[in-house]
Short mmCIF file of C-alpha atoms and ligand atoms in Angstrom, two decimals:
data_model
loop_
_atom_site.label_atom_id
_atom_site.label_comp_id
_atom_site.label_asym_id
_atom_site.label_seq_id
_atom_site.Cartn_x
_atom_site.Cartn_y
_atom_site.Cartn_z
CA MET A 9 0.02 0.03 0.00
CA ASN A 10 1.42 3.41 -0.87
CA ALA A 11 1.34 6.33 1.56
CA SER A 12 -1.55 8.11 -0.10
CA GLU A 13 -3.75 4.95 -0.14
CA MET A 14 -2.85 4.46 3.50
CA LEU A 15 -3.77 7.99 4.44
CA ALA A 16 -7.06 7.88 2.49
CA LEU A 17 -8.07 4.69 4.27
CA ASP A 18 -6.93 6.09 7.60
CA ARG A 19 -9.07 9.15 6.97
CA ALA A 20 -12.06 7.06 5.90
CA HIS A 21 -12.17 4.63 8.79
CA VAL A 22 -9.77 5.27 11.67
CA PHE A 23 -10.31 7.25 14.90
CA HIS A 24 -7.07 8.58 16.36
CA PRO A 25 -6.53 9.33 20.05
CA TYR A 26 -8.22 12.48 21.23
CA SER A 27 -9.09 13.29 17.66
CA THR A 28 -12.07 13.95 15.49
CA PHE A 29 -13.64 11.95 12.71
CA ILE A 30 -14.54 15.12 10.78
CA ASN A 31 -11.63 16.91 9.17
CA PRO A 32 -9.03 15.56 11.59
CA PRO A 33 -5.52 17.03 11.89
CA PRO A 34 -2.91 15.39 9.68
CA VAL A 35 -1.27 12.11 10.74
CA PHE A 36 2.16 10.97 9.47
CA PRO A 37 2.56 7.47 8.08
CA VAL A 38 5.48 5.60 9.72
CA ILE A 39 6.87 2.58 7.87
CA SER A 40 9.64 1.54 10.28
CA ALA A 41 11.33 2.49 13.53
CA ARG A 42 14.89 1.63 14.64
CA GLY A 43 16.85 3.02 17.61
CA VAL A 44 15.61 6.58 18.23
CA ARG A 45 14.44 7.17 14.59
CA LEU A 46 11.08 6.87 12.96
CA THR A 47 11.09 6.45 9.19
CA LEU A 48 8.17 8.09 7.39
CA ALA A 49 6.68 6.65 4.15
CA ASP A 50 8.34 9.40 2.14
CA GLY A 51 11.72 8.35 3.45
CA ARG A 52 12.24 11.19 5.92
CA GLU A 53 13.70 10.16 9.29
CA LEU A 54 12.64 11.76 12.48
CA ILE A 55 14.47 11.73 15.85
CA ASP A 56 11.82 10.58 18.29
CA GLY A 57 11.40 12.68 21.39
CA MET A 58 8.29 10.95 22.71
CA SER A 59 9.43 7.30 23.14
CA SER A 60 5.88 6.51 22.04
CA TRP A 61 4.32 8.08 25.19
CA TRP A 62 7.06 7.18 27.65
CA SER A 63 7.33 3.51 26.77
CA VAL A 64 10.21 2.91 24.36
CA ILE A 65 13.09 3.36 26.75
CA HIS A 66 15.67 1.36 24.77
CA GLY A 67 14.72 2.58 21.28
CA TYR A 68 12.75 0.76 18.58
CA SER A 69 13.61 -2.74 17.18
CA GLU A 70 16.06 -3.47 19.96
CA PRO A 71 17.98 -6.68 19.01
CA SER A 72 17.84 -8.45 22.38
CA ILE A 73 14.10 -7.83 22.87
CA ASN A 74 13.49 -8.86 19.16
CA ALA A 75 15.39 -12.13 19.78
CA ALA A 76 13.51 -12.90 23.04
CA LEU A 77 10.20 -12.33 21.19
CA HIS A 78 11.23 -14.59 18.26
CA GLU A 79 12.15 -17.35 20.68
CA GLN A 80 8.90 -16.94 22.66
CA ILE A 81 6.61 -16.86 19.61
CA GLU A 82 7.93 -20.34 18.62
CA GLN A 83 7.00 -21.69 22.01
CA MET A 84 3.71 -19.99 22.84
CA SER A 85 2.34 -16.58 21.95
CA HIS A 86 -0.68 -16.72 24.27
CA VAL A 87 -2.46 -18.94 26.75
CA MET A 88 -5.23 -18.10 29.20
CA PHE A 89 -4.09 -17.40 32.75
CA GLY A 90 -7.10 -18.76 34.65
CA GLY A 91 -6.01 -22.15 35.96
CA LEU A 92 -2.79 -22.14 33.96
CA THR A 93 0.64 -20.46 34.45
CA HIS A 94 3.90 -20.14 32.59
CA GLU A 95 7.52 -19.32 33.01
CA PRO A 96 7.55 -15.83 31.48
CA ALA A 97 4.81 -14.65 33.99
CA VAL A 98 6.36 -16.29 36.96
CA ARG A 99 9.82 -15.01 36.27
CA LEU A 100 8.56 -11.52 35.57
CA ALA A 101 6.52 -11.46 38.76
CA GLN A 102 9.68 -12.50 40.73
CA ARG A 103 11.73 -9.75 38.95
CA LEU A 104 9.16 -7.03 39.68
CA VAL A 105 8.95 -8.03 43.37
CA GLU A 106 12.77 -7.83 43.59
CA LEU A 107 13.08 -4.49 41.81
CA THR A 108 10.15 -2.51 43.24
CA PRO A 109 10.10 -0.83 46.73
CA ALA A 110 10.19 -3.20 49.63
CA GLY A 111 6.99 -4.96 50.78
CA LEU A 112 5.26 -5.30 47.42
CA GLU A 113 4.96 -9.06 47.02
CA SER A 114 1.89 -9.86 44.95
CA VAL A 115 1.66 -9.20 41.24
CA PHE A 116 -1.57 -8.96 39.20
CA PHE A 117 -0.93 -8.68 35.43
CA ALA A 118 -3.29 -6.47 33.41
CA ASP A 119 -3.41 -5.46 29.76
CA SER A 120 -2.96 -1.68 29.87
CA GLY A 121 -2.13 1.11 32.31
CA SER A 122 -5.73 2.15 32.71
CA VAL A 123 -6.73 -1.34 33.49
CA SER A 124 -4.00 -1.67 36.12
CA VAL A 125 -5.49 1.40 37.75
CA GLU A 126 -8.96 -0.14 37.73
CA VAL A 127 -7.42 -3.23 39.33
CA ALA A 128 -5.72 -1.11 41.98
CA ILE A 129 -8.97 0.67 42.83
CA LYS A 130 -10.88 -2.63 43.09
CA MET A 131 -8.14 -4.02 45.27
CA ALA A 132 -8.48 -1.04 47.66
CA LEU A 133 -12.25 -1.37 47.83
CA GLN A 134 -12.13 -5.14 48.34
CA TYR A 135 -9.38 -4.74 50.96
CA GLN A 136 -11.40 -2.27 53.00
CA GLN A 137 -14.54 -4.43 52.80
CA ALA A 138 -12.61 -7.46 53.85
CA ARG A 139 -11.36 -5.74 56.98
CA GLY A 140 -14.82 -4.61 57.94
CA GLN A 141 -14.53 -1.05 56.63
CA ALA A 142 -17.10 -1.23 53.88
CA GLY A 143 -17.94 2.46 54.39
CA ARG A 144 -14.64 3.31 52.82
CA GLN A 145 -15.83 3.52 49.21
CA ARG A 146 -14.14 6.70 47.97
CA LEU A 147 -10.74 7.61 46.61
CA LEU A 148 -8.77 10.71 47.44
CA THR A 149 -6.40 12.25 44.91
CA VAL A 150 -4.89 15.61 43.86
CA ARG A 151 -5.68 17.92 41.13
CA GLY A 152 -3.45 17.84 38.03
CA GLY A 153 -3.32 14.01 38.00
CA TYR A 154 -3.75 11.60 35.14
CA HIS A 155 -4.43 7.91 35.58
CA GLY A 156 -5.94 6.72 32.34
CA ASP A 157 -9.10 6.92 30.27
CA THR A 158 -11.38 4.08 31.63
CA PHE A 159 -14.12 5.14 34.06
CA GLY A 160 -12.51 4.35 37.41
CA ALA A 161 -9.24 5.93 36.29
CA MET A 162 -10.96 8.91 34.69
CA ALA A 163 -12.80 9.64 37.99
CA VAL A 164 -9.38 10.33 39.65
CA CYS A 165 -7.98 12.39 36.74
CA ASP A 166 -7.89 16.16 37.08
CA PRO A 167 -11.54 17.24 37.19
CA VAL A 168 -10.92 20.04 34.70
CA THR A 169 -8.52 18.62 32.15
CA GLY A 170 -9.72 15.07 32.78
CA MET A 171 -13.07 15.40 30.89
CA HIS A 172 -15.27 15.08 34.05
CA SER A 173 -17.83 17.51 32.68
CA LEU A 174 -18.42 15.20 29.74
CA PHE A 175 -19.39 12.21 31.90
CA THR A 176 -20.57 13.72 35.14
CA GLY A 177 -23.61 11.53 35.55
CA SER A 178 -21.63 8.30 35.03
CA LEU A 179 -18.39 9.00 36.96
CA SER A 180 -17.87 8.06 40.59
CA GLN A 181 -17.48 11.27 42.66
CA GLN A 182 -14.07 11.19 44.23
CA LEU A 183 -12.25 13.61 46.55
CA PHE A 184 -9.69 16.10 45.33
CA ALA A 185 -7.02 18.01 47.25
CA PRO A 186 -4.89 20.74 45.58
CA ARG A 187 -1.90 19.49 43.63
CA PRO A 188 1.50 19.61 45.33
CA ALA A 189 2.72 23.11 44.57
CA ILE A 190 6.34 23.07 45.71
CA ARG A 191 8.84 22.17 42.99
CA PHE A 192 11.00 19.11 43.14
CA ASP A 193 14.07 21.16 44.15
CA GLY A 194 12.20 23.88 46.05
CA ALA A 195 12.16 24.56 49.80
CA TRP A 196 9.76 22.33 51.66
CA ASP A 197 6.86 23.99 53.51
CA GLN A 198 4.31 21.90 55.47
CA ALA A 199 1.55 24.23 54.22
CA ASP A 200 1.83 22.41 50.83
CA ILE A 201 0.01 19.37 52.16
CA ALA A 202 -2.24 21.15 54.75
CA ASP A 203 -5.52 20.90 52.71
CA LEU A 204 -4.99 17.22 51.94
CA THR A 205 -4.23 16.63 55.69
CA ALA A 206 -7.48 18.37 56.66
CA LEU A 207 -9.49 16.44 54.01
CA LEU A 208 -8.16 13.08 55.17
CA ALA A 209 -8.74 13.88 58.79
CA ALA A 210 -12.36 14.93 58.14
CA GLN A 211 -13.26 12.12 55.73
CA ALA A 212 -11.00 9.18 56.48
CA SER A 213 -13.87 6.91 57.40
CA GLU A 214 -15.18 7.16 53.75
CA ILE A 215 -11.75 6.83 52.06
CA ALA A 216 -10.38 3.53 50.81
CA ALA A 217 -7.24 4.80 49.30
CA VAL A 218 -5.23 7.77 48.08
CA ILE A 219 -4.00 7.49 44.50
CA VAL A 220 -1.23 9.72 43.15
CA GLU A 221 1.52 9.77 40.53
CA PRO A 222 4.69 9.89 42.67
CA ILE A 223 6.88 12.99 42.06
CA VAL A 224 5.99 13.44 38.37
CA GLN A 225 2.48 14.42 37.39
CA GLY A 226 2.51 13.43 33.71
CA ALA A 227 -0.32 14.12 31.30
CA GLY A 228 -2.10 16.26 33.82
CA GLY A 229 0.58 18.92 33.63
CA MET A 230 4.13 17.56 33.49
CA TRP A 231 4.81 18.85 36.96
CA PHE A 232 7.64 17.63 39.26
CA TYR A 233 6.86 18.03 42.99
CA HIS A 234 8.83 17.90 46.25
CA PRO A 235 9.73 14.44 47.60
CA GLN A 236 8.74 15.42 51.15
CA TRP A 237 5.15 15.83 50.01
CA LEU A 238 5.04 12.11 49.21
CA ARG A 239 6.74 11.21 52.51
CA GLU A 240 4.08 13.22 54.37
CA LEU A 241 1.33 11.52 52.33
CA ARG A 242 2.73 8.09 53.25
CA ALA A 243 2.56 8.97 56.92
CA LEU A 244 -0.92 10.42 56.66
CA CYS A 245 -2.24 7.27 54.94
CA ASP A 246 -0.77 5.07 57.72
CA GLN A 247 -2.30 7.37 60.35
CA HIS A 248 -5.78 7.07 58.85
CA GLY A 249 -5.89 3.42 57.75
CA VAL A 250 -5.99 4.49 54.08
CA LEU A 251 -4.08 2.62 51.34
CA LEU A 252 -1.52 4.45 49.20
CA ILE A 253 -1.71 3.64 45.49
CA ALA A 254 1.33 4.82 43.53
CA ASP A 255 0.68 5.11 39.82
CA GLU A 256 4.19 4.62 38.27
CA ILE A 257 2.89 3.77 34.82
CA ALA A 258 4.76 6.72 33.37
CA THR A 259 7.64 7.04 35.81
CA GLY A 260 8.49 3.33 36.39
CA PHE A 261 11.84 1.90 35.07
CA GLY A 262 14.18 4.81 35.50
CA ARG A 263 12.47 7.71 33.72
CA SER A 264 12.64 10.14 36.66
CA GLY A 265 16.18 9.33 37.59
CA GLN A 266 15.26 6.62 40.16
CA LEU A 267 14.19 3.16 39.09
CA PHE A 268 10.82 4.03 40.62
CA ALA A 269 9.79 7.64 41.47
CA CYS A 270 8.78 6.60 44.99
CA GLU A 271 12.44 6.10 45.71
CA HIS A 272 13.00 9.90 45.56
CA SER A 273 11.03 9.93 48.80
CA GLU A 274 12.27 6.57 50.10
CA ILE A 275 8.73 5.33 50.55
CA ALA A 276 6.86 2.22 49.43
CA PRO A 277 3.22 2.30 48.51
CA ASP A 278 0.65 -0.36 49.42
CA ILE A 279 -0.31 -0.78 45.75
CA LEU A 280 1.82 0.08 42.72
CA CYS A 281 0.79 0.33 39.05
CA LEU A 282 3.31 -0.28 36.32
CA GLY A 283 2.87 -0.23 32.51
CA LYS A 284 4.28 1.65 29.47
CA ALA A 285 8.11 0.99 29.69
CA LEU A 286 7.41 -2.40 31.39
CA THR A 287 7.88 -4.09 27.99
CA GLY A 288 10.33 -1.54 26.73
CA GLY A 289 7.32 -0.20 24.71
CA TYR A 290 7.05 -3.38 22.61
CA MET A 291 3.52 -4.21 23.39
CA THR A 292 0.84 -3.53 26.03
CA LEU A 293 1.34 -5.03 29.42
CA ALA A 294 0.70 -3.59 32.92
CA ALA A 295 1.02 -4.87 36.46
CA THR A 296 -0.61 -4.02 39.76
CA LEU A 297 1.57 -4.99 42.69
CA SER A 298 0.41 -5.02 46.28
CA THR A 299 1.71 -5.83 49.74
CA ARG A 300 1.14 -9.33 51.13
CA GLU A 301 -1.17 -7.66 53.72
CA VAL A 302 -3.36 -6.29 50.95
CA ALA A 303 -3.45 -9.48 48.86
CA GLU A 304 -4.07 -11.75 51.89
CA THR A 305 -6.74 -9.60 53.45
CA ILE A 306 -8.59 -9.53 50.18
CA SER A 307 -8.27 -13.31 49.93
CA ARG A 308 -9.64 -13.78 53.41
CA GLY A 309 -12.60 -11.56 52.78
CA ASP A 310 -15.84 -12.21 50.91
CA PRO A 311 -16.00 -13.79 48.24
CA GLY A 312 -12.50 -15.10 48.99
CA VAL A 313 -11.06 -14.18 45.63
CA PHE A 314 -9.97 -10.97 43.91
CA MET A 315 -12.65 -10.27 41.16
CA HIS A 316 -10.71 -9.39 38.00
CA GLY A 317 -9.39 -11.46 35.06
CA PRO A 318 -8.57 -9.95 31.62
CA THR A 319 -8.44 -12.34 28.62
CA PHE A 320 -4.94 -11.41 27.78
CA MET A 321 -3.72 -11.38 31.41
CA ALA A 322 0.02 -12.16 31.62
CA ASN A 323 0.35 -12.65 27.87
CA PRO A 324 3.56 -14.71 27.50
CA LEU A 325 5.01 -12.59 24.60
CA ALA A 326 4.45 -9.40 26.61
CA CYS A 327 6.04 -10.98 29.71
CA ARG A 328 9.08 -12.16 27.62
CA ALA A 329 9.45 -8.60 26.22
CA ALA A 330 9.31 -7.19 29.78
CA LEU A 331 11.96 -9.62 30.98
CA ALA A 332 14.26 -8.78 28.07
CA SER A 333 13.67 -5.09 28.59
CA ILE A 334 14.44 -5.30 32.33
CA ASP A 335 17.64 -7.28 31.63
CA LEU A 336 18.75 -4.66 29.19
CA LEU A 337 17.94 -1.79 31.58
CA LEU A 338 20.11 -3.23 34.26
CA ALA A 339 22.86 -4.23 31.88
CA ASN A 340 22.90 -0.79 30.34
CA ASN A 341 23.64 1.13 33.53
CA TRP A 342 20.43 3.10 33.22
CA GLN A 343 21.39 5.51 36.00
CA ALA A 344 24.28 6.82 33.93
CA GLN A 345 22.19 6.86 30.79
CA VAL A 346 19.40 8.85 32.46
CA ARG A 347 21.88 11.26 34.15
CA ARG A 348 23.43 11.90 30.72
CA ILE A 349 20.01 12.64 29.12
CA GLU A 350 19.13 14.90 32.11
CA THR A 351 22.29 16.89 31.54
CA GLY A 352 21.71 17.13 27.81
CA LEU A 353 18.09 18.22 28.28
CA GLY A 354 19.22 20.84 30.78
CA LEU A 355 21.82 22.26 28.40
CA GLY A 356 19.67 22.06 25.29
CA LEU A 357 16.52 23.57 26.73
CA THR A 358 18.11 26.35 28.73
CA PRO A 359 17.95 28.81 25.79
CA ALA A 360 14.17 28.51 25.90
CA ARG A 361 14.12 30.34 29.24
CA ALA A 362 14.86 33.62 27.56
CA LEU A 363 11.94 33.36 25.11
CA PRO A 364 8.81 35.53 25.66
CA GLN A 365 6.53 32.58 24.88
CA VAL A 366 7.95 30.50 27.79
CA ALA A 367 6.61 30.41 31.27
CA ASP A 368 8.90 27.71 32.65
CA VAL A 369 11.55 25.15 31.68
CA ARG A 370 12.03 22.04 33.84
CA VAL A 371 13.99 18.84 33.64
CA LEU A 372 13.88 15.74 35.82
CA GLY A 373 15.67 12.58 34.79
CA ALA A 374 14.99 11.92 31.14
CA ILE A 375 11.98 14.26 31.00
CA GLY A 376 12.29 17.76 29.54
CA VAL A 377 9.45 20.27 29.60
CA ILE A 378 8.98 23.71 28.13
CA GLU A 379 5.79 25.29 29.58
CA LEU A 380 4.35 28.11 27.44
CA HIS A 381 2.08 31.01 28.28
CA ARG A 382 -0.39 30.00 25.61
CA PRO A 383 -1.64 26.61 24.24
CA VAL A 384 -0.13 25.39 20.94
CA ASP A 385 -2.14 24.89 17.73
CA MET A 386 -2.29 21.11 17.35
CA ARG A 387 -3.13 21.43 13.68
CA THR A 388 0.08 23.11 12.76
CA ILE A 389 2.70 22.36 15.39
CA PRO A 390 3.38 18.67 14.56
CA GLN A 391 4.33 19.72 11.00
CA ALA A 392 6.71 22.36 12.39
CA PHE A 393 8.60 19.62 14.23
CA VAL A 394 8.49 17.08 11.38
CA SER A 395 9.95 19.60 8.97
CA ARG A 396 12.90 19.97 11.43
CA GLY A 397 13.44 16.23 11.49
CA VAL A 398 12.10 15.51 14.98
CA TRP A 399 8.94 13.96 16.48
CA VAL A 400 7.53 15.97 19.38
CA ARG A 401 3.86 16.02 20.24
CA PRO A 402 2.92 18.82 22.61
CA PHE A 403 -0.39 19.20 24.45
CA GLY A 404 -1.99 22.44 25.69
CA ARG A 405 0.81 24.72 26.97
CA LEU A 406 3.36 21.92 27.26
CA VAL A 407 6.09 21.12 24.79
CA TYR A 408 7.86 18.17 26.29
CA VAL A 409 10.10 15.19 25.51
CA MET A 410 11.09 11.91 27.14
CA PRO A 411 13.67 10.40 24.88
CA ALA A 412 14.84 6.78 24.84
CA PHE A 413 17.67 6.36 27.37
CA VAL A 414 20.01 5.35 24.47
CA MET A 415 19.69 8.60 22.55
CA ASN A 416 23.19 9.97 21.81
CA ASP A 417 24.29 13.50 22.69
CA VAL A 418 24.18 14.73 19.05
CA ASP A 419 20.62 13.62 18.52
CA LEU A 420 19.59 14.98 21.92
CA ALA A 421 21.16 18.39 21.07
CA THR A 422 19.29 18.38 17.68
CA LEU A 423 15.95 17.50 19.35
CA CYS A 424 16.35 20.26 21.96
CA ALA A 425 17.44 22.83 19.38
CA ALA A 426 14.31 22.03 17.29
CA MET A 427 12.13 22.42 20.38
CA VAL A 428 13.66 25.83 21.22
CA GLU A 429 13.42 26.96 17.56
CA VAL A 430 9.78 25.86 17.08
CA VAL A 431 8.79 27.55 20.39
CA SER A 432 10.53 30.77 19.28
CA THR A 433 8.28 30.97 16.16
CA LEU A 434 5.02 30.71 18.12
CA PRO A 435 2.87 33.71 18.54
N1 PLP B 508 -1.34 6.38 34.50
C1 PLP B 508 -0.47 7.30 34.08
C2 PLP B 508 0.43 8.02 35.05
C3 PLP B 508 -0.24 7.41 32.69
O1 PLP B 508 0.70 8.29 32.26
C4 PLP B 508 -1.04 6.70 31.74
C5 PLP B 508 -0.93 6.88 30.32
O2 PLP B 508 -0.49 7.92 29.86
C6 PLP B 508 -1.97 5.84 32.32
C7 PLP B 508 -2.15 5.67 33.69
C8 PLP B 508 -2.91 5.02 31.39
O3 PLP B 508 -2.17 4.03 30.75
P1 PLP B 508 -2.66 3.37 29.35
O4 PLP B 508 -2.64 4.44 28.34
O5 PLP B 508 -1.74 2.24 29.10
O6 PLP B 508 -4.06 2.84 29.62
#
């Protein structure tokens, strides 16, 4: 199929994410991807700044993950997980328990990040019921969060940017505290968590769990907050018998400069959601980990089982990709890789600070953000990046990148220079 046939069919039949079916903005046909480069149908190569929404941490078509998948597909590409088990799932569960913060010992595999959040919410509700706290039916979260697009997840996304007004009648009504306001490297002030402290004290008897993205609020605003905030939250949850759910779907596996962002605060959650980079971005897989206490309490309660079971739970191919990706992450010395990217983003994006269009520039780990005063025009801005040989997909007032950890310094400098240049041309 040539590119124009592909685009015509795409236009005729395909819905794209957060897009319209009538006169949609242009999409660019990709025919292959290798390392940090996407090849378009017309032969142009783009340096990829997005890692396919945080996931492709080792670059595309990575030889060792390819080899693991070839081997696995010859053995078994899928088998149901009810009543059966297999080595890729068991080995991956063991690996995740070893790598994640202490105390997380049970692993539930899910098929996407949003589903792993649904699973986490159900776990919290079943846990509270099982310990005789059935009145604890609500979740508490902060504004500016993003946890996915399914209904349970959407109900804890930021109420303004998270589409609540579209689905008011169908969404569970959850509790919201202000988002942590102190920057990652700012001076801590206890006042930053005062409203949440008061809310928890007043309504703890109704609250099953608090759910947050640790340290990095992603799609809700690309905001990096102070590690002390999360330490305080951990203590408050313990004080009030409320579970802490950490959504590390975006931050897990090194992105923020720690293997898991909770480690910036040296805390462990009761429930942890992982996804995206879990398979090195090869295919969809997510996991919801919990403490033994949570898993066993649920199992002792009524009906004595945890009520969830996706068809493609623990898909063997996805588990194999995850194992190969984790092996590579550890072998590659990811800390040094992420530090190098952090330095490169810092250097490359600094010139943006002087631009009148720019409100803030921030970098944490392998995440670089230029925050603008005004929203970008999504119909024109992708083309501006593509014509400069890079792939960057901003949203709202945020022009941001999270490159693969293997991106070399030259490509990183090119990517940052293109960001600064495009931003400088905006009205
Ligand atoms: N949670 C966070 C923090 C995310 O960034 C995302 C995706 O962007 C999700 C949950 C949802 O994951 P998925 O898109 O795989 O459903």
